[in-house]
Coordinates of C-alpha atoms in Angstrom, one line a residue:
M1 CA 108.7 7.1 108.8
S2 CA 106.4 9.1 111.0
E3 CA 104.1 7.6 113.6
K4 CA 101.2 8.8 111.4
A5 CA 102.0 8.1 107.8
W6 CA 104.5 6.9 105.3
L7 CA 106.5 9.5 103.3
T8 CA 104.7 8.9 100.0
D9 CA 101.2 8.7 101.4
T10 CA 98.6 10.9 99.7
E11 CA 96.2 13.3 101.2
P12 CA 92.8 11.6 101.6
S13 CA 89.8 13.0 99.6
K14 CA 87.1 14.7 101.7
R15 CA 84.5 14.8 98.9
F16 CA 84.9 11.0 98.3
P17 CA 85.7 9.6 101.7
I18 CA 85.6 5.8 101.5
F19 CA 88.8 3.9 100.4
T20 CA 89.2 0.2 100.1
R21 CA 92.0 -2.3 99.6
L22 CA 89.5 -4.6 97.7
N23 CA 90.3 -4.8 94.0
A24 CA 93.6 -3.1 94.8
A25 CA 95.4 -5.8 96.8
D26 CA 95.1 -8.2 93.8
V27 CA 97.2 -5.9 91.6
M28 CA 99.5 -4.3 94.2
S29 CA 99.8 -6.6 97.2
D30 CA 102.8 -5.0 98.8
P31 CA 103.6 -1.4 99.7
I32 CA 104.6 0.6 96.7
T33 CA 108.3 1.5 96.3
P34 CA 109.2 5.2 96.9
L35 CA 110.3 5.6 93.3
G36 CA 107.2 3.8 92.0
A37 CA 105.1 6.4 93.9
T38 CA 107.0 9.5 93.1
M39 CA 107.9 8.9 89.5
C40 CA 105.0 6.9 88.3
W41 CA 101.8 6.7 90.4
I42 CA 101.3 10.1 92.1
P43 CA 102.3 12.4 89.2
N44 CA 101.1 10.2 86.4
V45 CA 98.8 7.3 87.1
L46 CA 96.4 9.0 89.5
P47 CA 95.9 12.0 87.1
G48 CA 95.6 9.6 84.2
W49 CA 93.0 7.5 86.1
A50 CA 91.0 10.7 86.8
S51 CA 91.2 11.8 83.2
G52 CA 89.8 8.4 82.2
Y53 CA 86.8 9.0 84.4
V54 CA 86.3 12.4 82.7
E55 CA 86.7 11.1 79.2
D56 CA 84.1 8.4 80.0
V57 CA 81.7 11.3 80.9
C58 CA 81.3 10.1 84.5
F59 CA 82.8 13.3 86.1
T60 CA 83.9 16.8 85.2
A61 CA 87.6 17.6 85.6
D62 CA 86.9 20.0 88.4
E63 CA 85.2 17.3 90.5
L64 CA 88.4 15.2 90.6
T65 CA 91.0 17.8 91.7
E66 CA 91.7 16.2 95.0
E67 CA 94.9 14.1 95.0
S68 CA 93.2 10.9 96.0
A69 CA 89.8 11.4 94.3
V70 CA 90.2 8.1 92.4
A71 CA 92.8 6.2 94.5
G72 CA 95.4 7.0 97.1
F73 CA 98.2 5.5 99.1
F74 CA 98.0 5.0 102.9
Y75 CA 100.7 3.2 104.9
G76 CA 102.4 2.8 101.5
Y77 CA 99.6 0.6 100.2
L78 CA 97.3 1.3 97.2
Y79 CA 93.7 2.0 98.1
I80 CA 90.9 2.5 95.6
N81 CA 88.5 5.3 96.2
Q82 CA 85.3 3.3 96.7
S83 CA 83.2 6.5 97.0
S84 CA 84.0 7.8 93.6
V85 CA 83.5 4.4 92.0
R86 CA 80.1 4.3 93.6
V87 CA 79.2 7.8 92.3
L88 CA 80.4 6.6 88.9
G89 CA 78.0 3.8 89.1
V90 CA 75.1 6.1 90.1
R91 CA 75.8 8.2 87.1
K92 CA 75.7 5.1 84.9
G93 CA 72.3 4.2 86.2
M94 CA 73.4 1.7 88.9
T95 CA 73.2 1.7 92.6
P96 CA 76.2 1.8 95.0
E97 CA 75.2 -1.8 96.1
I98 CA 75.5 -3.1 92.5
I99 CA 78.9 -1.4 92.0
D100 CA 80.1 -2.9 95.3
S101 CA 79.0 -6.4 94.3
I102 CA 80.6 -6.3 90.9
F103 CA 83.9 -4.6 91.8
F104 CA 84.6 -5.1 95.5
N105 CA 82.5 -7.9 97.0
S106 CA 82.6 -5.7 100.1
P107 CA 80.6 -6.9 103.1
G108 CA 81.4 -4.7 106.0
A109 CA 82.2 -1.6 103.8
P110 CA 81.1 1.7 105.2
P111 CA 77.7 2.6 103.6
H112 CA 77.5 5.2 100.9
V113 CA 76.3 8.5 102.2
A114 CA 74.3 10.1 99.4
S115 CA 75.2 13.7 98.4
P116 CA 73.4 16.1 96.2
T117 CA 76.5 16.2 94.1
D118 CA 76.2 12.5 93.3
A119 CA 73.9 13.5 90.4
N120 CA 75.1 15.8 87.6
E121 CA 72.4 16.9 85.2
S122 CA 74.7 17.8 82.4
L123 CA 76.5 14.4 82.5
S124 CA 73.2 12.6 83.0
A125 CA 71.9 14.1 79.7
L126 CA 74.8 12.4 78.0
G127 CA 74.1 9.1 79.9
P128 CA 71.7 7.4 77.5
A129 CA 73.9 7.8 74.5
R130 CA 76.9 6.7 76.4
A131 CA 75.1 3.6 77.7
G132 CA 74.0 2.8 74.2
W133 CA 77.6 2.9 73.0
V134 CA 78.7 0.7 75.9
L135 CA 76.1 -1.9 75.2
S136 CA 76.5 -1.9 71.4
T137 CA 80.0 -0.9 70.3
S138 CA 82.4 -3.5 68.9
K139 CA 85.3 -1.1 68.7
F140 CA 87.1 1.0 71.3
E141 CA 89.6 3.2 69.4
G142 CA 91.2 4.6 72.6
A143 CA 92.3 1.1 73.6
D144 CA 93.7 0.4 70.1
E145 CA 95.7 3.7 70.2
D146 CA 97.1 3.0 73.7
S147 CA 98.1 -0.5 72.7
A148 CA 99.9 0.7 69.5
I149 CA 101.8 3.4 71.5
A150 CA 102.9 0.9 74.2
D151 CA 104.0 -1.7 71.6
D152 CA 105.9 1.0 69.7
L153 CA 107.8 2.1 72.9
R154 CA 108.7 -1.5 73.6
R155 CA 109.7 -2.3 70.1
N156 CA 111.8 0.7 69.7
R157 CA 113.6 0.7 73.0
P158 CA 117.1 2.2 72.7
N159 CA 120.2 0.4 73.6
L160 CA 120.2 0.9 77.3
K161 CA 123.7 -0.3 77.9
A162 CA 125.0 2.4 75.5
M163 CA 123.2 5.2 77.3
S164 CA 124.8 7.4 80.0
N165 CA 123.4 7.4 83.5
R166 CA 121.6 10.7 83.0
A167 CA 120.2 9.4 79.7
L168 CA 118.8 6.4 81.5
V169 CA 117.0 8.7 84.0
A170 CA 115.7 10.7 81.1
R171 CA 114.5 7.5 79.3
A172 CA 112.6 6.4 82.4
R173 CA 110.9 9.8 82.8
S174 CA 110.2 10.2 79.1
V175 CA 107.7 7.3 79.0
M176 CA 105.6 8.5 82.0
P177 CA 103.3 10.8 80.0
Y178 CA 102.3 7.8 78.0
E179 CA 101.6 6.0 81.3
R180 CA 99.2 8.7 82.1
L181 CA 97.6 8.4 78.7
A182 CA 97.2 4.6 78.8
W183 CA 95.1 4.8 82.0
R184 CA 92.4 6.1 79.6
S185 CA 91.7 2.6 78.2
E186 CA 92.2 0.8 81.5
Q187 CA 89.7 3.0 83.3
I188 CA 87.1 3.3 80.5
G189 CA 87.3 -0.5 80.1
A190 CA 87.0 -1.0 83.8
S191 CA 84.1 1.3 84.6
N192 CA 82.1 0.1 81.6
A193 CA 82.8 -3.6 82.3
A194 CA 80.2 -3.2 85.1
V195 CA 77.4 -2.0 82.8
G196 CA 76.8 -5.3 81.0
P197 CA 76.7 -7.4 84.1
A198 CA 74.4 -4.9 85.8
V199 CA 71.9 -4.8 82.9
A200 CA 72.1 -8.6 82.5
G201 CA 71.5 -9.1 86.3
Q202 CA 68.5 -6.8 86.3
I203 CA 67.0 -8.8 83.4
L204 CA 67.7 -12.1 85.0
G205 CA 66.2 -11.2 88.3
A206 CA 66.9 -12.7 91.7
D207 CA 65.7 -16.2 90.7
K208 CA 68.2 -16.6 87.9
A209 CA 71.0 -14.3 89.2
H210 CA 73.2 -17.3 90.0
L211 CA 73.5 -18.1 86.3
L212 CA 75.4 -14.9 85.5
I213 CA 79.0 -16.1 86.3
T214 CA 78.5 -19.2 84.2
I215 CA 77.1 -17.3 81.3
L216 CA 79.9 -14.7 81.3
G217 CA 82.5 -17.5 81.0
Y218 CA 84.9 -17.2 78.1
A219 CA 85.2 -13.8 76.4
G220 CA 88.0 -14.7 74.0
D221 CA 91.0 -12.6 73.0
V222 CA 91.7 -11.3 76.6
E223 CA 95.2 -10.0 76.4
S224 CA 96.1 -10.9 80.0
A225 CA 95.4 -14.5 79.3
A226 CA 97.7 -14.7 76.3
P227 CA 100.9 -15.3 78.3
T228 CA 99.4 -18.4 79.8
Y229 CA 98.7 -20.0 76.4
S230 CA 102.3 -19.3 75.4
L231 CA 103.6 -20.7 78.7
W232 CA 101.5 -23.8 78.0
S233 CA 103.1 -24.1 74.6
L234 CA 106.6 -23.9 76.2
S235 CA 105.7 -26.6 78.7
R236 CA 104.6 -28.9 75.8
T237 CA 108.0 -28.2 74.1
V238 CA 109.8 -29.4 77.3
K239 CA 107.5 -32.3 77.8
G240 CA 108.0 -33.5 74.3
N241 CA 111.8 -33.2 74.3
P242 CA 113.7 -35.9 76.3
E243 CA 116.8 -33.7 76.6
M244 CA 114.9 -30.7 77.9
T245 CA 112.8 -32.9 80.2
A246 CA 116.1 -34.3 81.7
L247 CA 117.4 -30.8 82.1
F248 CA 114.3 -29.6 84.0
N249 CA 114.3 -32.8 86.1
S250 CA 117.9 -32.0 87.2
G251 CA 116.6 -28.8 89.0
M252 CA 116.0 -25.2 88.2
D253 CA 119.6 -24.2 89.1
K254 CA 120.8 -26.3 86.1
V255 CA 118.1 -24.8 83.9
L256 CA 119.1 -21.2 84.9
A257 CA 122.8 -22.0 84.4
Q258 CA 122.0 -22.6 80.7
L259 CA 119.9 -19.5 80.2
P260 CA 122.6 -16.9 79.4
T261 CA 124.1 -18.8 76.4
A262 CA 121.5 -21.4 75.4
S263 CA 120.0 -21.3 71.9
G264 CA 117.9 -23.3 69.5
G265 CA 114.6 -25.2 70.1
F266 CA 113.1 -24.4 73.5
W267 CA 115.4 -21.6 74.2
N268 CA 114.5 -19.7 71.0
E269 CA 110.9 -20.2 71.8
F270 CA 111.5 -18.9 75.3
A271 CA 113.4 -15.9 74.0
A272 CA 110.4 -15.1 71.8
F273 CA 108.1 -15.4 74.8
I274 CA 110.2 -12.9 76.8
A275 CA 110.3 -10.5 73.8
E276 CA 106.5 -10.6 73.6
F277 CA 105.4 -11.0 77.3
G278 CA 108.5 -10.1 79.3
Y279 CA 106.9 -6.9 80.6
R280 CA 104.6 -9.0 82.9
G281 CA 105.4 -10.1 86.4
P282 CA 104.2 -10.4 90.0
S283 CA 102.7 -7.2 91.6
E284 CA 103.3 -5.7 88.2
W285 CA 101.7 -2.3 88.9
D286 CA 104.7 -1.2 90.9
L287 CA 107.7 0.2 89.0
G288 CA 110.0 -1.4 91.6
T289 CA 109.0 -5.1 91.1
E290 CA 110.6 -7.7 88.9
S291 CA 109.2 -8.5 85.5
W292 CA 109.7 -11.8 83.6
E293 CA 112.2 -9.9 81.4
S294 CA 114.2 -8.6 84.4
K295 CA 114.0 -12.0 86.1
P296 CA 113.3 -14.8 83.6
S297 CA 113.5 -17.5 86.3
L298 CA 110.0 -16.4 87.4
A299 CA 108.6 -17.5 84.0
L300 CA 110.8 -20.7 83.8
A301 CA 109.5 -21.8 87.2
L302 CA 105.9 -21.6 85.8
V303 CA 107.0 -23.7 82.8
D304 CA 108.5 -26.2 85.2
K305 CA 105.1 -26.6 86.9
M306 CA 103.0 -26.7 83.8
R307 CA 105.2 -29.3 82.1
Q308 CA 104.0 -31.8 84.7
L309 CA 100.4 -31.6 83.5
D310 CA 98.8 -33.9 81.0
D311 CA 97.9 -32.5 77.5
S312 CA 94.2 -32.8 78.6
E313 CA 94.8 -29.9 81.1
S314 CA 95.4 -27.3 78.4
P315 CA 93.5 -24.0 78.5
S316 CA 91.6 -24.9 75.4
A317 CA 90.6 -28.3 76.9
K318 CA 89.4 -26.6 80.1
Q319 CA 87.4 -24.1 78.2
A320 CA 85.8 -26.9 76.2
L321 CA 84.9 -28.6 79.4
H322 CA 82.9 -25.6 80.5
A323 CA 81.4 -24.7 77.2
A324 CA 78.4 -27.0 77.6
A325 CA 77.7 -25.5 81.0
T326 CA 77.8 -22.0 79.6
D327 CA 75.4 -22.9 76.8
Q328 CA 73.1 -24.6 79.2
A329 CA 73.1 -21.6 81.6
M330 CA 72.2 -19.3 78.6
L331 CA 69.3 -21.6 77.7
E332 CA 68.0 -21.5 81.3
A333 CA 68.4 -17.8 81.5
T334 CA 66.6 -16.9 78.3
E335 CA 63.8 -19.4 78.8
G336 CA 60.5 -17.5 78.8
M337 CA 62.1 -14.2 77.5
D338 CA 60.4 -12.5 74.6
E339 CA 62.5 -11.7 71.6
A340 CA 63.3 -8.1 72.6
T341 CA 64.3 -9.0 76.1
E342 CA 66.5 -11.8 75.0
A343 CA 68.2 -9.5 72.5
A344 CA 68.9 -7.0 75.3
F345 CA 70.2 -9.7 77.5
R346 CA 72.5 -11.2 75.0
G347 CA 73.7 -7.6 74.1
A348 CA 74.5 -7.0 77.7
I349 CA 76.5 -10.2 78.0
G350 CA 78.4 -9.3 74.8
S351 CA 79.2 -5.9 76.2
A352 CA 80.4 -7.4 79.5
R353 CA 82.8 -9.7 77.7
R354 CA 84.1 -7.0 75.3
F355 CA 84.8 -4.4 78.0
A356 CA 86.4 -7.1 80.2
G357 CA 88.8 -7.7 77.3
W358 CA 89.4 -3.9 76.8
R359 CA 90.1 -3.5 80.5
E360 CA 92.8 -6.2 80.3
S361 CA 94.1 -4.7 77.0
G362 CA 94.4 -1.3 78.8
K363 CA 96.1 -2.9 81.7
S364 CA 98.6 -4.6 79.4
S365 CA 99.4 -1.2 77.8
C366 CA 100.0 0.4 81.2
I367 CA 102.3 -2.4 82.2
K368 CA 104.3 -2.4 79.0
I369 CA 105.0 1.3 79.3
M370 CA 105.9 1.0 83.0
N371 CA 108.3 -1.8 82.2
E372 CA 110.2 0.5 79.7
A373 CA 111.0 2.8 82.7
R374 CA 111.7 -0.2 84.9
M375 CA 114.3 -1.7 82.5
A376 CA 116.2 1.7 82.2
L377 CA 116.2 2.0 86.0
I378 CA 117.4 -1.5 86.5
E379 CA 120.4 -0.8 84.2
L380 CA 121.1 2.4 86.2
G381 CA 120.8 0.5 89.5
S382 CA 123.3 -2.1 88.3
R383 CA 125.8 0.5 87.4
L384 CA 125.4 2.4 90.7
E385 CA 125.9 -0.8 92.6
A386 CA 129.1 -1.5 90.7
Q387 CA 130.3 2.1 91.4
G388 CA 129.5 1.8 95.2
V389 CA 126.9 4.5 95.0
L390 CA 124.3 1.9 96.1
D391 CA 124.7 -1.3 98.2
D392 CA 122.4 -3.1 95.8
S393 CA 120.9 -2.4 92.4
R394 CA 117.3 -2.7 93.7
Q395 CA 117.9 0.3 96.0
I396 CA 117.4 2.5 93.0
F397 CA 113.6 2.0 93.6
I398 CA 113.9 3.1 97.2
A399 CA 115.1 6.5 95.9
L400 CA 112.7 9.3 95.2
D401 CA 112.4 10.7 91.7
S402 CA 113.9 14.0 93.0
E403 CA 117.1 12.1 94.0
L404 CA 117.7 10.4 90.7
D405 CA 119.7 13.2 89.1
A406 CA 122.2 13.3 92.0
L407 CA 122.5 9.5 92.0
A408 CA 123.1 9.4 88.3
L409 CA 126.0 11.8 88.8
G410 CA 127.5 9.4 91.3
E411 CA 126.4 11.2 94.5
A412 CA 127.1 8.6 97.3
T413 CA 126.1 10.8 100.2
L414 CA 122.4 9.8 99.7
L415 CA 123.2 6.2 100.6
P416 CA 122.7 6.5 104.4
S417 CA 119.2 8.0 103.9
I418 CA 118.3 5.3 101.3
R419 CA 119.4 2.6 103.7
E420 CA 117.2 4.0 106.4
R421 CA 114.3 4.4 104.1
Q422 CA 114.6 0.9 102.8
S423 CA 114.6 -0.5 106.4
E424 CA 111.4 1.5 107.2
W425 CA 109.8 0.5 103.9
M426 CA 110.4 -3.2 104.6
K427 CA 108.6 -2.8 108.0
L428 CA 105.4 -1.7 106.1
K429 CA 105.1 -5.2 104.7
D430 CA 104.5 -6.5 108.2
L431 CA 101.4 -4.3 108.7
E432 CA 97.9 -5.6 108.8
V433 CA 96.3 -2.6 107.1
P434 CA 92.6 -1.9 107.3
T435 CA 90.4 -3.1 104.4
F436 CA 88.5 0.2 104.5
L437 CA 89.3 3.8 105.4
D438 CA 86.9 6.7 105.9
S439 CA 88.5 10.1 105.6
G440 CA 85.5 11.5 107.5
K441 CA 87.0 9.9 110.6
P442 CA 90.6 10.0 111.9
I443 CA 92.8 7.8 109.8
P444 CA 94.6 5.3 112.2
A445 CA 98.3 6.0 112.6
I446 CA 100.9 3.5 111.5
S447 CA 101.8 3.0 115.1
E448 CA 98.2 1.9 115.8
L449 CA 98.1 -0.9 113.2
P450 CA 98.4 -4.6 114.2
R451 CA 101.1 -6.7 112.6
K452 CA 100.4 -9.6 110.3
G453 CA 99.7 -12.8 112.2
S454 CA 98.6 -11.0 115.3
V455 CA 94.9 -11.1 114.4
A456 CA 93.4 -14.6 115.1
V457 CA 91.0 -16.2 112.6
D458 CA 88.9 -19.3 113.4
R459 CA 90.1 -22.4 111.6
A460 CA 87.7 -24.2 109.2
S461 CA 85.9 -27.3 110.5
V462 CA 84.5 -30.3 108.5
G463 CA 81.0 -29.5 107.1
Q464 CA 81.4 -25.7 107.1
I465 CA 80.5 -23.9 103.9
F466 CA 82.1 -20.6 103.2
N467 CA 80.7 -18.0 100.9
G468 CA 82.8 -15.7 98.7
A469 CA 82.3 -14.0 95.4
A470 CA 81.5 -16.2 92.4
A471 CA 84.3 -15.5 90.0
S472 CA 84.7 -18.4 87.5
Q473 CA 82.5 -21.5 87.0
G474 CA 83.3 -25.1 87.8
V475 CA 83.0 -27.5 90.7
V476 CA 86.0 -29.4 91.9
E477 CA 87.4 -31.2 94.9
G478 CA 91.1 -31.1 96.0
R479 CA 93.6 -30.4 98.7
A480 CA 94.3 -26.8 99.7
R481 CA 97.7 -25.4 99.2
I482 CA 98.4 -22.1 100.9
V483 CA 100.7 -19.9 98.8
L484 CA 101.4 -16.5 100.2
G485 CA 103.6 -15.2 97.4
T486 CA 105.1 -16.1 94.1
D487 CA 108.4 -16.9 95.8
A488 CA 106.6 -20.0 97.2
I489 CA 105.4 -21.3 93.8
G490 CA 108.0 -24.1 94.1
D491 CA 105.9 -25.6 96.9
F492 CA 102.8 -25.9 94.7
E493 CA 101.9 -29.2 93.2
P494 CA 99.7 -29.9 90.2
G495 CA 96.1 -30.7 91.3
D496 CA 96.2 -28.6 94.5
I497 CA 93.6 -25.9 95.2
L498 CA 95.5 -22.7 95.2
V499 CA 94.6 -20.6 98.3
A500 CA 96.3 -17.2 98.1
P501 CA 96.0 -13.7 99.7
Q502 CA 95.4 -12.3 96.2
T503 CA 96.4 -13.0 92.7
D504 CA 97.4 -10.5 90.1
P505 CA 97.3 -11.6 86.4
S506 CA 101.0 -12.7 86.5
W507 CA 99.8 -15.5 88.8
T508 CA 97.3 -16.8 86.3
P509 CA 99.7 -19.3 84.7
L510 CA 99.8 -21.0 88.1
F511 CA 96.0 -21.3 87.7
M512 CA 96.7 -23.9 85.0
V513 CA 98.4 -26.1 87.6
A514 CA 95.7 -25.6 90.2
T515 CA 92.4 -27.6 90.3
A516 CA 90.7 -24.4 91.6
V517 CA 91.6 -21.0 93.1
V518 CA 90.4 -19.3 96.3
V519 CA 91.6 -15.9 97.3
N520 CA 91.2 -13.5 100.2
T521 CA 90.3 -10.5 98.1
G522 CA 88.8 -10.0 94.7
S523 CA 85.4 -9.9 92.9
M524 CA 83.7 -10.8 89.7
A525 CA 85.4 -7.9 87.9
S526 CA 88.9 -8.2 89.4
H527 CA 91.7 -8.6 86.8
A528 CA 92.8 -12.1 87.8
M529 CA 89.2 -13.3 88.0
I530 CA 88.5 -12.1 84.4
V531 CA 91.6 -14.1 83.3
A532 CA 90.4 -17.2 85.4
R533 CA 87.3 -17.3 83.3
E534 CA 89.4 -17.1 80.1
L535 CA 91.4 -20.1 81.3
G536 CA 88.4 -22.2 82.5
I537 CA 89.6 -22.3 86.1
P538 CA 87.0 -22.5 88.9
C539 CA 87.6 -19.6 91.2
V540 CA 86.0 -18.1 94.4
A541 CA 87.2 -14.7 95.3
G542 CA 86.8 -12.3 98.2
L543 CA 86.9 -14.7 101.2
P544 CA 88.6 -12.6 103.9
G545 CA 91.1 -14.6 105.8
A546 CA 91.0 -17.7 103.5
T547 CA 94.7 -18.2 103.9
K548 CA 94.2 -18.6 107.6
I549 CA 90.8 -20.3 107.6
F550 CA 92.2 -23.2 105.6
K551 CA 95.5 -25.1 105.9
T552 CA 97.6 -26.9 103.4
G553 CA 96.1 -30.4 103.1
D554 CA 92.5 -29.5 103.9
L555 CA 90.1 -31.3 101.4
L556 CA 87.8 -28.7 99.9
R557 CA 84.9 -28.6 97.4
V558 CA 85.0 -25.4 95.4
D559 CA 82.0 -24.2 93.4
G560 CA 83.1 -21.2 91.4
A561 CA 79.7 -20.4 89.9
Q562 CA 78.0 -20.3 93.4
G563 CA 81.0 -18.8 95.2
T564 CA 81.1 -21.5 97.9
I565 CA 83.8 -23.6 99.5
E566 CA 82.8 -26.7 101.5
V567 CA 85.2 -28.2 103.9
L568 CA 85.3 -32.0 103.4
E569 CA 88.3 -32.9 105.6
T570 CA 90.8 -31.0 107.7
V571 CA 94.4 -31.8 108.6

């Protein structure tokens, strides 16, 4: 690792200079693995992301030729290019400020510096027709195609254990072009998910803007929420079976000991769950992380927490609880509107809900495809550990794509450099990386960055009210529980208010156990916040330093529609 940058960092764009960790930290909280960067993201995801912008008639292909025109990696961490997202918004008839509020909730962001190239007459001529499609369409064929391809790859996975080492490498590489393709629906869904809220917000005006989050509420059929409903069903199976309840009461070690050979009842249901949703997992955008399929204990731990809840805490029950508030907010919003305005408003809300769903469907397709490469590489890593080529199977993800062929042939001379790289990569996790970067100014060197915990944050005091981004409606009181990673889920107790650095959608089953959720990063259009609305969980996002401002045991009142957290009592 040089003093300046990490070995997989990208060259910063000069045309689109502002980069942000906001709306990136909640899907990739840790530095990316070297293999995740060199096999997946840099050669496939970033170009696929760019081509999604082009297909959405937001940019021409020649405008996005810089390596990090849509996103990039700095200090090993994913940063979204905030400048190009702002320009995308301008070309969709919005302002940079509206885009920032919907996607980033970014107070303190460097301002957008307007450029004559922000506008594009040829694309603008296509804008009205595109906007009309976004606000009216009930079908997105690209998302359907991507989903079908991803499902087919997963359904027709070859027998990995019967494949040679080199064939496993070929299998992992072979799915990457589909990864590039699937970013079409992810990005078209994401960029157009902002159109409905922007139009609805303009119609509401400042006096009624606070109603928007409550009205958006439940979209229905959001793919990223589906695993939580299935986990809930599994938890009811355990709760209703004395034998399974006794097993879970005896501790997770006993549960996991049964996993390899158990069958019937709950275990058949769990196997079906893994077959359908095993591609998901924490920090799931990185090829080098675990999925529920590769590490089933992650999912079983969530079942263990959810089984402690009463039947009244089901996702359906929580949605029903908020349904009346959603209907009331819609009545308040449309009061006084003429027929045409109300029709436009309801159309904008419908578009926002549909595109939020398509965004999550696109994300699921991307993750499914990525997991097909992951499972082949995990099999390869296990073999190389057994052969002494690697110290540990997970070191396969510390390798570069260019090193895989030699490793597959049993080349052990790469191990010293992989060990050193692994040590340096682990050090990246201790960095307190900047929230924003501006390529128009010198990018701070790694050696200049503070370490986590070295930056002081003032503690909350009784009576203080903190403002974040309104993410999901509901008002609750409860004790804060600081959870810094999914490895600490065991400390979480039902009824706590989850306070986390960020939450990707794999955390959302834990939302079912929480009274409410508060996160350091995120916004109304963040992945996890879309799912929070599907599950009826009050959520406030984008409160920087929340995990330091509050302590476990603080009594808080969370208003997810207003985006506020009031401190009632401190420990």
